[in-house]
Amino acid sequence: MKKNKIKLAAFDMDGTLLDGKSRITKNTERALRCLIENGIRVAFVTGRVYVSPLAYARIHNLKVSIAATNGSFVCNEQRDTLYEATLDKSTVKKVLNLLKDKDYYFHLYPIDGLITSEQNSENPLSKIEGRMPRGDEDEMRRVILPFDDLYNVKDKIYKIIIIFKEPEDRLEFRKLLDFDGVFNSSSWFNNTEVTSPEGTKKHGIEALMNHYGFDWNEVAAFGDNENDLPMLNSAGKAFLMGNADEHIKKMTDAKVIGNNYEEGVYRALVEEFKLEC
C-alpha cells in the first residue's frame, strides 16, 4: 500500500459507499478492511439513523466509527458516544408547526428508528425496508402517532427529514426554516433534512478528529450530495461521486470519481491508496 498521510477515511453511505441495491460490495468491503489493516481509521458518516450503519458494520465485520444522522450522533469503534447535537424541543415544535397543515411526508429520527404521523402511515417512505440491511429490519423501530402526539415525543430527536413531490415546494419550505436552532440541507433532489446547526457531517468528523488526534489534512472524505459538502470542503482529500448532480459538482473542488453503482469508491481507493489487498 502506498504511504499516505491520511489517517481517517470518511464515507457517506447512500449514493457513495453503497451500490444501487444498498449493499457494500465484496470489493468495497475488501478495500475498507485493507485500509483498516494498514492503520487508517474508517468512519461511516451518513444521514441514516444510527442503528443502520451499525448493522452494516456488524454484518461486514468492519471496525469503524460512526457519525449518524448527518453527524449529529457520533461514536467511536468501541461504540462509546463521542458527540451529540440534538434538536431542542422548541425547534422540533417550530418545524412541526410548519408541517401541520402541509401534505408533505416527513419523519423524525431518534437514535433507533423513525417516528411519523398517522397521515403518513401508508406511505411507502414510512416503511423500514431499504433503511436496514436485508434481514435486519427488526432492529429499527417504527413509531406511528397522531400528529399532535408528535409534540410530546420523549425521544431525543437528531434529525427531521421532509420529502416533497414538487421541487418548488421544497425550495419554498426551506425558506421557512431560516430561524435560529436549525441547519437544513439535502441528501437527495426531493428532500430537506433538518438538524441542529452543530449537527453536520463536518461536526461529526471533527468529533472523531478530536478523539483520535487528527486534523483535517489527515482526512479523506467521500460523498455525493449537498449534506456531504461541509466535510468535502474541509477534508485534506475529497472525493465526489460521478453520480452526483451537476450543481453539486460546481459547489466543491472535490475530485470526481466513479459512480456508486459501479464501485466508484473501491476503484478510487485502489488508485489513491495503491491497495494490494
PDB file of C-alpha atoms in Angstrom:
ATOM      1  CA  MET A   1       0.000   0.000   0.000  1.00  0.00           C
ATOM      2  CA  LYS A   2       1.187   3.493  -0.869  1.00  0.00           C
ATOM      3  CA  LYS A   3       2.330   5.545   2.125  1.00  0.00           C
ATOM      4  CA  ASN A   4      -0.196   8.284   2.700  1.00  0.00           C
ATOM      5  CA  LYS A   5      -0.626  10.969   5.318  1.00  0.00           C
ATOM      6  CA  ILE A   6      -4.360  10.204   5.516  1.00  0.00           C
ATOM      7  CA  LYS A   7      -5.321   8.764   8.912  1.00  0.00           C
ATOM      8  CA  LEU A   8      -9.122   8.810   8.650  1.00  0.00           C
ATOM      9  CA  ALA A   9     -11.283   7.867   5.665  1.00  0.00           C
ATOM     10  CA  ALA A  10     -14.896   9.074   5.991  1.00  0.00           C
ATOM     11  CA  PHE A  11     -17.619   7.655   3.780  1.00  0.00           C
ATOM     12  CA  ASP A  12     -21.156   8.767   3.097  1.00  0.00           C
ATOM     13  CA  MET A  13     -23.316   5.693   2.517  1.00  0.00           C
ATOM     14  CA  ASP A  14     -26.285   6.181   0.160  1.00  0.00           C
ATOM     15  CA  GLY A  15     -25.110   7.136  -3.305  1.00  0.00           C
ATOM     16  CA  THR A  16     -21.487   6.704  -2.242  1.00  0.00           C
ATOM     17  CA  LEU A  17     -20.358   3.624  -0.328  1.00  0.00           C
ATOM     18  CA  LEU A  18     -23.473   1.575  -1.070  1.00  0.00           C
ATOM     19  CA  ASP A  19     -24.249   0.285  -4.539  1.00  0.00           C
ATOM     20  CA  GLY A  20     -27.561   0.647  -6.357  1.00  0.00           C
ATOM     21  CA  LYS A  21     -29.095  -2.072  -4.165  1.00  0.00           C
ATOM     22  CA  SER A  22     -27.932  -0.544  -0.863  1.00  0.00           C
ATOM     23  CA  ARG A  23     -25.113  -3.063  -0.451  1.00  0.00           C
ATOM     24  CA  ILE A  24     -21.441  -2.856   0.390  1.00  0.00           C
ATOM     25  CA  THR A  25     -19.950  -4.989  -2.366  1.00  0.00           C
ATOM     26  CA  LYS A  26     -17.279  -7.594  -1.699  1.00  0.00           C
ATOM     27  CA  ASN A  27     -14.648  -5.480  -3.433  1.00  0.00           C
ATOM     28  CA  THR A  28     -15.564  -2.416  -1.397  1.00  0.00           C
ATOM     29  CA  GLU A  29     -15.555  -4.413   1.842  1.00  0.00           C
ATOM     30  CA  ARG A  30     -12.094  -5.757   0.998  1.00  0.00           C
ATOM     31  CA  ALA A  31     -10.794  -2.256   0.322  1.00  0.00           C
ATOM     32  CA  LEU A  32     -12.192  -0.911   3.599  1.00  0.00           C
ATOM     33  CA  ARG A  33     -10.657  -3.817   5.509  1.00  0.00           C
ATOM     34  CA  CYS A  34      -7.346  -3.159   3.794  1.00  0.00           C
ATOM     35  CA  LEU A  35      -7.410   0.478   4.918  1.00  0.00           C
ATOM     36  CA  ILE A  36      -8.062  -0.605   8.493  1.00  0.00           C
ATOM     37  CA  GLU A  37      -5.318  -3.231   8.416  1.00  0.00           C
ATOM     38  CA  ASN A  38      -2.901  -0.539   7.255  1.00  0.00           C
ATOM     39  CA  GLY A  39      -3.701   1.747  10.169  1.00  0.00           C
ATOM     40  CA  ILE A  40      -6.208   4.095   8.522  1.00  0.00           C
ATOM     41  CA  ARG A  41      -9.350   4.539  10.549  1.00  0.00           C
ATOM     42  CA  VAL A  42     -12.663   4.284   8.713  1.00  0.00           C
ATOM     43  CA  ALA A  43     -15.894   6.121   9.524  1.00  0.00           C
ATOM     44  CA  PHE A  44     -19.401   5.773   8.144  1.00  0.00           C
ATOM     45  CA  VAL A  45     -20.655   9.376   8.000  1.00  0.00           C
ATOM     46  CA  THR A  46     -24.271   9.158   6.966  1.00  0.00           C
ATOM     47  CA  GLY A  47     -27.702  10.697   7.088  1.00  0.00           C
ATOM     48  CA  ARG A  48     -29.049   7.323   8.188  1.00  0.00           C
ATOM     49  CA  VAL A  49     -30.213   6.711  11.729  1.00  0.00           C
ATOM     50  CA  TYR A  50     -27.526   5.169  13.961  1.00  0.00           C
ATOM     51  CA  VAL A  51     -28.812   1.581  14.013  1.00  0.00           C
ATOM     52  CA  SER A  52     -28.474   1.328  10.218  1.00  0.00           C
ATOM     53  CA  PRO A  53     -24.705   1.961   9.798  1.00  0.00           C
ATOM     54  CA  LEU A  54     -24.202  -0.041  12.988  1.00  0.00           C
ATOM     55  CA  ALA A  55     -25.842  -3.051  11.323  1.00  0.00           C
ATOM     56  CA  TYR A  56     -23.691  -2.681   8.184  1.00  0.00           C
ATOM     57  CA  ALA A  57     -20.547  -2.549  10.313  1.00  0.00           C
ATOM     58  CA  ARG A  58     -21.576  -5.698  12.194  1.00  0.00           C
ATOM     59  CA  ILE A  59     -22.616  -7.677   9.122  1.00  0.00           C
ATOM     60  CA  HIS A  60     -19.356  -6.909   7.318  1.00  0.00           C
ATOM     61  CA  ASN A  61     -17.280  -7.260  10.496  1.00  0.00           C
ATOM     62  CA  LEU A  62     -15.694  -3.849   9.991  1.00  0.00           C
ATOM     63  CA  LYS A  63     -14.123  -1.897  12.843  1.00  0.00           C
ATOM     64  CA  VAL A  64     -15.448   1.574  12.037  1.00  0.00           C
ATOM     65  CA  SER A  65     -16.525   4.735  13.781  1.00  0.00           C
ATOM     66  CA  ILE A  66     -19.995   6.085  13.006  1.00  0.00           C
ATOM     67  CA  ALA A  67     -21.294   9.624  12.543  1.00  0.00           C
ATOM     68  CA  ALA A  68     -25.030   9.117  12.027  1.00  0.00           C
ATOM     69  CA  THR A  69     -27.937  11.427  11.186  1.00  0.00           C
ATOM     70  CA  ASN A  70     -25.609  13.805   9.316  1.00  0.00           C
ATOM     71  CA  GLY A  71     -23.048  13.881  12.125  1.00  0.00           C
ATOM     72  CA  SER A  72     -25.406  14.678  14.974  1.00  0.00           C
ATOM     73  CA  PHE A  73     -24.629  11.397  16.763  1.00  0.00           C
ATOM     74  CA  VAL A  74     -21.055  10.090  16.805  1.00  0.00           C
ATOM     75  CA  CYS A  75     -19.470   7.016  18.336  1.00  0.00           C
ATOM     76  CA  ASN A  76     -16.012   5.509  18.137  1.00  0.00           C
ATOM     77  CA  GLU A  77     -15.060   1.983  17.115  1.00  0.00           C
ATOM     78  CA  GLN A  78     -15.852   0.711  20.623  1.00  0.00           C
ATOM     79  CA  ARG A  79     -19.359   2.307  20.426  1.00  0.00           C
ATOM     80  CA  ASP A  80     -18.603   4.928  23.050  1.00  0.00           C
ATOM     81  CA  THR A  81     -20.659   8.066  22.404  1.00  0.00           C
ATOM     82  CA  LEU A  82     -18.358  10.952  21.473  1.00  0.00           C
ATOM     83  CA  TYR A  83     -20.782  13.646  20.377  1.00  0.00           C
ATOM     84  CA  GLU A  84     -24.463  14.516  20.210  1.00  0.00           C
ATOM     85  CA  ALA A  85     -26.207  17.530  18.678  1.00  0.00           C
ATOM     86  CA  THR A  86     -29.940  17.062  19.104  1.00  0.00           C
ATOM     87  CA  LEU A  87     -32.759  19.332  18.026  1.00  0.00           C
ATOM     88  CA  ASP A  88     -34.182  21.030  21.097  1.00  0.00           C
ATOM     89  CA  LYS A  89     -37.882  20.621  21.848  1.00  0.00           C
ATOM     90  CA  SER A  90     -38.760  24.186  20.842  1.00  0.00           C
ATOM     91  CA  THR A  91     -37.118  23.696  17.439  1.00  0.00           C
ATOM     92  CA  VAL A  92     -38.940  20.416  16.858  1.00  0.00           C
ATOM     93  CA  LYS A  93     -42.182  22.208  17.726  1.00  0.00           C
ATOM     94  CA  LYS A  94     -41.457  25.007  15.246  1.00  0.00           C
ATOM     95  CA  VAL A  95     -40.814  22.524  12.432  1.00  0.00           C
ATOM     96  CA  LEU A  96     -43.940  20.534  13.307  1.00  0.00           C
ATOM     97  CA  ASN A  97     -45.969  23.743  13.222  1.00  0.00           C
ATOM     98  CA  LEU A  98     -44.728  24.349   9.687  1.00  0.00           C
ATOM     99  CA  LEU A  99     -45.692  20.802   8.695  1.00  0.00           C
ATOM    100  CA  LYS A 100     -49.072  20.635  10.419  1.00  0.00           C
ATOM    101  CA  ASP A 101     -51.235  21.771   7.521  1.00  0.00           C
ATOM    102  CA  LYS A 102     -48.962  20.562   4.736  1.00  0.00           C
ATOM    103  CA  ASP A 103     -49.353  17.422   2.681  1.00  0.00           C
ATOM    104  CA  TYR A 104     -45.683  16.500   2.925  1.00  0.00           C
ATOM    105  CA  TYR A 105     -44.229  13.199   4.012  1.00  0.00           C
ATOM    106  CA  PHE A 106     -41.856  13.554   6.970  1.00  0.00           C
ATOM    107  CA  HIS A 107     -40.437  11.674   9.883  1.00  0.00           C
ATOM    108  CA  LEU A 108     -38.397  12.354  12.983  1.00  0.00           C
ATOM    109  CA  TYR A 109     -35.186  10.464  13.670  1.00  0.00           C
ATOM    110  CA  PRO A 110     -34.467   9.266  17.193  1.00  0.00           C
ATOM    111  CA  ILE A 111     -31.365   7.099  17.628  1.00  0.00           C
ATOM    112  CA  ASP A 112     -33.000   3.814  16.688  1.00  0.00           C
ATOM    113  CA  GLY A 113     -35.678   4.328  14.067  1.00  0.00           C
ATOM    114  CA  LEU A 114     -38.265   6.712  12.699  1.00  0.00           C
ATOM    115  CA  ILE A 115     -41.303   8.444  14.140  1.00  0.00           C
ATOM    116  CA  THR A 116     -44.029   9.756  11.856  1.00  0.00           C
ATOM    117  CA  SER A 117     -47.691  10.714  11.900  1.00  0.00           C
ATOM    118  CA  GLU A 118     -50.746   8.606  11.156  1.00  0.00           C
ATOM    119  CA  GLN A 119     -51.329  10.602   7.977  1.00  0.00           C
ATOM    120  CA  ASN A 120     -48.053   9.151   6.661  1.00  0.00           C
ATOM    121  CA  SER A 121     -48.583   5.581   7.845  1.00  0.00           C
ATOM    122  CA  GLU A 122     -49.492   4.150   4.434  1.00  0.00           C
ATOM    123  CA  ASN A 123     -46.741   5.987   2.604  1.00  0.00           C
ATOM    124  CA  PRO A 124     -44.002   3.567   1.443  1.00  0.00           C
ATOM    125  CA  LEU A 125     -41.457   6.044   2.807  1.00  0.00           C
ATOM    126  CA  SER A 126     -42.618   5.238   6.332  1.00  0.00           C
ATOM    127  CA  LYS A 127     -41.565   1.599   5.962  1.00  0.00           C
ATOM    128  CA  ILE A 128     -38.326   0.144   7.296  1.00  0.00           C
ATOM    129  CA  GLU A 129     -37.431  -1.738   4.108  1.00  0.00           C
ATOM    130  CA  GLY A 130     -34.353  -0.272   2.457  1.00  0.00           C
ATOM    131  CA  ARG A 131     -33.249   1.543   5.598  1.00  0.00           C
ATOM    132  CA  MET A 132     -31.518  -1.529   7.042  1.00  0.00           C
ATOM    133  CA  PRO A 133     -29.529  -4.376   5.519  1.00  0.00           C
ATOM    134  CA  ARG A 134     -31.916  -7.046   4.312  1.00  0.00           C
ATOM    135  CA  GLY A 135     -32.888  -9.358   7.164  1.00  0.00           C
ATOM    136  CA  ASP A 136     -32.120  -6.822   9.896  1.00  0.00           C
ATOM    137  CA  GLU A 137     -35.264  -4.716   9.621  1.00  0.00           C
ATOM    138  CA  ASP A 138     -36.447  -5.745  13.101  1.00  0.00           C
ATOM    139  CA  GLU A 139     -33.580  -3.781  14.644  1.00  0.00           C
ATOM    140  CA  MET A 140     -35.116  -0.476  13.574  1.00  0.00           C
ATOM    141  CA  ARG A 141     -38.057   0.956  15.491  1.00  0.00           C
ATOM    142  CA  ARG A 142     -41.053   2.393  13.614  1.00  0.00           C
ATOM    143  CA  VAL A 143     -43.487   4.567  15.557  1.00  0.00           C
ATOM    144  CA  ILE A 144     -46.765   5.911  14.140  1.00  0.00           C
ATOM    145  CA  LEU A 145     -48.566   8.594  16.180  1.00  0.00           C
ATOM    146  CA  PRO A 146     -51.426  11.065  15.789  1.00  0.00           C
ATOM    147  CA  PHE A 147     -49.892  14.308  14.576  1.00  0.00           C
ATOM    148  CA  ASP A 148     -50.480  16.212  17.806  1.00  0.00           C
ATOM    149  CA  ASP A 149     -48.762  13.484  19.825  1.00  0.00           C
ATOM    150  CA  LEU A 150     -45.530  14.216  17.962  1.00  0.00           C
ATOM    151  CA  TYR A 151     -45.198  17.378  20.043  1.00  0.00           C
ATOM    152  CA  ASN A 152     -44.807  15.237  23.165  1.00  0.00           C
ATOM    153  CA  VAL A 153     -42.301  12.661  21.950  1.00  0.00           C
ATOM    154  CA  LYS A 154     -39.805  11.915  24.731  1.00  0.00           C
ATOM    155  CA  ASP A 155     -37.007  10.643  22.473  1.00  0.00           C
ATOM    156  CA  LYS A 156     -34.013  12.770  21.627  1.00  0.00           C
ATOM    157  CA  ILE A 157     -34.539  13.894  18.028  1.00  0.00           C
ATOM    158  CA  TYR A 158     -31.405  14.130  15.902  1.00  0.00           C
ATOM    159  CA  LYS A 159     -32.939  14.926  12.536  1.00  0.00           C
ATOM    160  CA  ILE A 160     -36.203  15.618  10.734  1.00  0.00           C
ATOM    161  CA  ILE A 161     -36.477  14.676   7.076  1.00  0.00           C
ATOM    162  CA  ILE A 162     -39.186  16.012   4.762  1.00  0.00           C
ATOM    163  CA  ILE A 163     -39.957  14.589   1.301  1.00  0.00           C
ATOM    164  CA  PHE A 164     -41.587  16.716  -1.403  1.00  0.00           C
ATOM    165  CA  LYS A 165     -43.454  15.778  -4.557  1.00  0.00           C
ATOM    166  CA  GLU A 166     -42.730  19.105  -6.238  1.00  0.00           C
ATOM    167  CA  PRO A 167     -39.303  20.824  -6.384  1.00  0.00           C
ATOM    168  CA  GLU A 168     -40.947  24.216  -5.899  1.00  0.00           C
ATOM    169  CA  ASP A 169     -42.445  23.073  -2.589  1.00  0.00           C
ATOM    170  CA  ARG A 170     -39.030  22.050  -1.329  1.00  0.00           C
ATOM    171  CA  LEU A 171     -37.493  25.400  -2.193  1.00  0.00           C
ATOM    172  CA  GLU A 172     -40.323  27.322  -0.553  1.00  0.00           C
ATOM    173  CA  PHE A 173     -40.260  25.214   2.585  1.00  0.00           C
ATOM    174  CA  ARG A 174     -36.526  25.680   3.012  1.00  0.00           C
ATOM    175  CA  LYS A 175     -37.089  29.427   3.143  1.00  0.00           C
ATOM    176  CA  LEU A 176     -39.370  28.878   6.151  1.00  0.00           C
ATOM    177  CA  LEU A 177     -36.534  27.150   8.005  1.00  0.00           C
ATOM    178  CA  ASP A 178     -34.494  30.322   8.246  1.00  0.00           C
ATOM    179  CA  PHE A 179     -34.532  30.650  12.023  1.00  0.00           C
ATOM    180  CA  ASP A 180     -32.075  30.055  14.863  1.00  0.00           C
ATOM    181  CA  GLY A 181     -31.546  26.486  16.027  1.00  0.00           C
ATOM    182  CA  VAL A 182     -31.708  24.698  12.688  1.00  0.00           C
ATOM    183  CA  PHE A 183     -29.492  23.781   9.802  1.00  0.00           C
ATOM    184  CA  ASN A 184     -31.096  22.396   6.674  1.00  0.00           C
ATOM    185  CA  SER A 185     -29.514  20.548   3.802  1.00  0.00           C
ATOM    186  CA  SER A 186     -30.423  17.837   1.326  1.00  0.00           C
ATOM    187  CA  SER A 187     -29.307  14.283   0.599  1.00  0.00           C
ATOM    188  CA  TRP A 188     -31.499  13.822  -2.473  1.00  0.00           C
ATOM    189  CA  PHE A 189     -33.221  16.013  -5.029  1.00  0.00           C
ATOM    190  CA  ASN A 190     -36.623  15.767  -3.316  1.00  0.00           C
ATOM    191  CA  ASN A 191     -35.809  16.096   0.384  1.00  0.00           C
ATOM    192  CA  THR A 192     -34.854  18.549   3.080  1.00  0.00           C
ATOM    193  CA  GLU A 193     -33.036  17.427   6.225  1.00  0.00           C
ATOM    194  CA  VAL A 194     -33.270  19.484   9.403  1.00  0.00           C
ATOM    195  CA  THR A 195     -30.599  19.164  12.082  1.00  0.00           C
ATOM    196  CA  SER A 196     -29.006  21.308  14.730  1.00  0.00           C
ATOM    197  CA  PRO A 197     -26.504  23.846  13.324  1.00  0.00           C
ATOM    198  CA  GLU A 198     -23.901  21.712  15.125  1.00  0.00           C
ATOM    199  CA  GLY A 199     -25.276  18.519  13.555  1.00  0.00           C
ATOM    200  CA  THR A 200     -23.439  18.432  10.233  1.00  0.00           C
ATOM    201  CA  LYS A 201     -21.048  15.889   8.796  1.00  0.00           C
ATOM    202  CA  LYS A 202     -18.244  18.382   9.366  1.00  0.00           C
ATOM    203  CA  HIS A 203     -19.053  18.499  13.072  1.00  0.00           C
ATOM    204  CA  GLY A 204     -19.271  14.717  13.180  1.00  0.00           C
ATOM    205  CA  ILE A 205     -15.818  14.286  11.689  1.00  0.00           C
ATOM    206  CA  GLU A 206     -14.404  16.963  13.978  1.00  0.00           C
ATOM    207  CA  ALA A 207     -15.632  14.921  16.945  1.00  0.00           C
ATOM    208  CA  LEU A 208     -13.665  11.956  15.600  1.00  0.00           C
ATOM    209  CA  MET A 209     -10.643  14.142  14.881  1.00  0.00           C
ATOM    210  CA  ASN A 210     -10.651  15.436  18.450  1.00  0.00           C
ATOM    211  CA  HIS A 211     -10.982  11.920  19.815  1.00  0.00           C
ATOM    212  CA  TYR A 212      -8.207  10.378  17.736  1.00  0.00           C
ATOM    213  CA  GLY A 213      -5.948  13.416  17.466  1.00  0.00           C
ATOM    214  CA  PHE A 214      -6.152  14.082  13.726  1.00  0.00           C
ATOM    215  CA  ASP A 215      -6.507  17.287  11.733  1.00  0.00           C
ATOM    216  CA  TRP A 216      -8.383  17.976   8.510  1.00  0.00           C
ATOM    217  CA  ASN A 217      -5.287  17.476   6.370  1.00  0.00           C
ATOM    218  CA  GLU A 218      -5.280  13.852   7.523  1.00  0.00           C
ATOM    219  CA  VAL A 219      -8.878  13.194   6.481  1.00  0.00           C
ATOM    220  CA  ALA A 220     -10.148  11.752   3.198  1.00  0.00           C
ATOM    221  CA  ALA A 221     -13.894  12.219   2.633  1.00  0.00           C
ATOM    222  CA  PHE A 222     -16.200  10.610   0.079  1.00  0.00           C
ATOM    223  CA  GLY A 223     -19.722  11.855  -0.707  1.00  0.00           C
ATOM    224  CA  ASP A 224     -22.294  12.594  -3.364  1.00  0.00           C
ATOM    225  CA  ASN A 225     -24.742  15.263  -2.231  1.00  0.00           C
ATOM    226  CA  GLU A 226     -25.384  18.585  -0.549  1.00  0.00           C
ATOM    227  CA  ASN A 227     -25.255  17.258   3.012  1.00  0.00           C
ATOM    228  CA  ASP A 228     -21.726  15.981   2.265  1.00  0.00           C
ATOM    229  CA  LEU A 229     -20.383  19.408   1.290  1.00  0.00           C
ATOM    230  CA  PRO A 230     -19.424  20.505   4.829  1.00  0.00           C
ATOM    231  CA  MET A 231     -16.996  17.579   5.093  1.00  0.00           C
ATOM    232  CA  LEU A 232     -15.897  17.541   1.455  1.00  0.00           C
ATOM    233  CA  ASN A 233     -14.968  21.210   1.551  1.00  0.00           C
ATOM    234  CA  SER A 234     -12.889  20.716   4.713  1.00  0.00           C
ATOM    235  CA  ALA A 235     -11.083  17.408   4.121  1.00  0.00           C
ATOM    236  CA  GLY A 236      -7.465  17.217   3.037  1.00  0.00           C
ATOM    237  CA  LYS A 237      -8.551  14.861   0.275  1.00  0.00           C
ATOM    238  CA  ALA A 238     -12.125  15.000  -1.002  1.00  0.00           C
ATOM    239  CA  PHE A 239     -13.832  12.718  -3.492  1.00  0.00           C
ATOM    240  CA  LEU A 240     -17.209  13.330  -5.112  1.00  0.00           C
ATOM    241  CA  MET A 241     -19.113  10.528  -6.773  1.00  0.00           C
ATOM    242  CA  GLY A 242     -19.675  10.689 -10.511  1.00  0.00           C
ATOM    243  CA  ASN A 243     -23.394  10.144  -9.869  1.00  0.00           C
ATOM    244  CA  ALA A 244     -23.614  13.484  -8.013  1.00  0.00           C
ATOM    245  CA  ASP A 245     -25.874  16.104  -9.601  1.00  0.00           C
ATOM    246  CA  GLU A 246     -24.134  18.667 -11.764  1.00  0.00           C
ATOM    247  CA  HIS A 247     -24.984  21.564  -9.432  1.00  0.00           C
ATOM    248  CA  ILE A 248     -23.255  19.711  -6.564  1.00  0.00           C
ATOM    249  CA  LYS A 249     -20.124  19.282  -8.693  1.00  0.00           C
ATOM    250  CA  LYS A 250     -19.996  23.062  -9.052  1.00  0.00           C
ATOM    251  CA  MET A 251     -20.104  23.552  -5.278  1.00  0.00           C
ATOM    252  CA  THR A 252     -16.900  21.724  -4.386  1.00  0.00           C
ATOM    253  CA  ASP A 253     -13.339  21.227  -5.596  1.00  0.00           C
ATOM    254  CA  ALA A 254     -13.500  17.543  -4.646  1.00  0.00           C
ATOM    255  CA  LYS A 255     -12.085  15.099  -7.172  1.00  0.00           C
ATOM    256  CA  VAL A 256     -14.867  13.456  -9.178  1.00  0.00           C
ATOM    257  CA  ILE A 257     -14.609   9.662  -9.194  1.00  0.00           C
ATOM    258  CA  GLY A 258     -16.766   6.806 -10.499  1.00  0.00           C
ATOM    259  CA  ASN A 259     -20.409   6.018  -9.835  1.00  0.00           C
ATOM    260  CA  ASN A 260     -21.612   4.230  -6.722  1.00  0.00           C
ATOM    261  CA  TYR A 261     -23.345   1.546  -8.805  1.00  0.00           C
ATOM    262  CA  GLU A 262     -20.011   0.743 -10.478  1.00  0.00           C
ATOM    263  CA  GLU A 263     -17.971   0.506  -7.261  1.00  0.00           C
ATOM    264  CA  GLY A 264     -16.606   4.020  -7.623  1.00  0.00           C
ATOM    265  CA  VAL A 265     -15.336   4.104  -4.020  1.00  0.00           C
ATOM    266  CA  TYR A 266     -13.488   0.803  -4.411  1.00  0.00           C
ATOM    267  CA  ARG A 267     -11.838   1.920  -7.628  1.00  0.00           C
ATOM    268  CA  ALA A 268     -10.832   5.285  -6.151  1.00  0.00           C
ATOM    269  CA  LEU A 269      -9.342   3.631  -3.059  1.00  0.00           C
ATOM    270  CA  VAL A 270      -7.286   1.249  -5.155  1.00  0.00           C
ATOM    271  CA  GLU A 271      -5.989   4.133  -7.284  1.00  0.00           C
ATOM    272  CA  GLU A 272      -5.420   6.646  -4.485  1.00  0.00           C
ATOM    273  CA  PHE A 273      -4.002   4.332  -1.822  1.00  0.00           C
ATOM    274  CA  LYS A 274      -2.451   1.726  -4.128  1.00  0.00           C
ATOM    275  CA  LEU A 275      -4.170  -1.057  -2.247  1.00  0.00           C
ATOM    276  CA  GLU A 276      -2.739  -4.528  -2.652  1.00  0.00           C
ATOM    277  CA  CYS A 277      -5.294  -6.490  -0.678  1.00  0.00           C
TER     278      CYS A 277
END
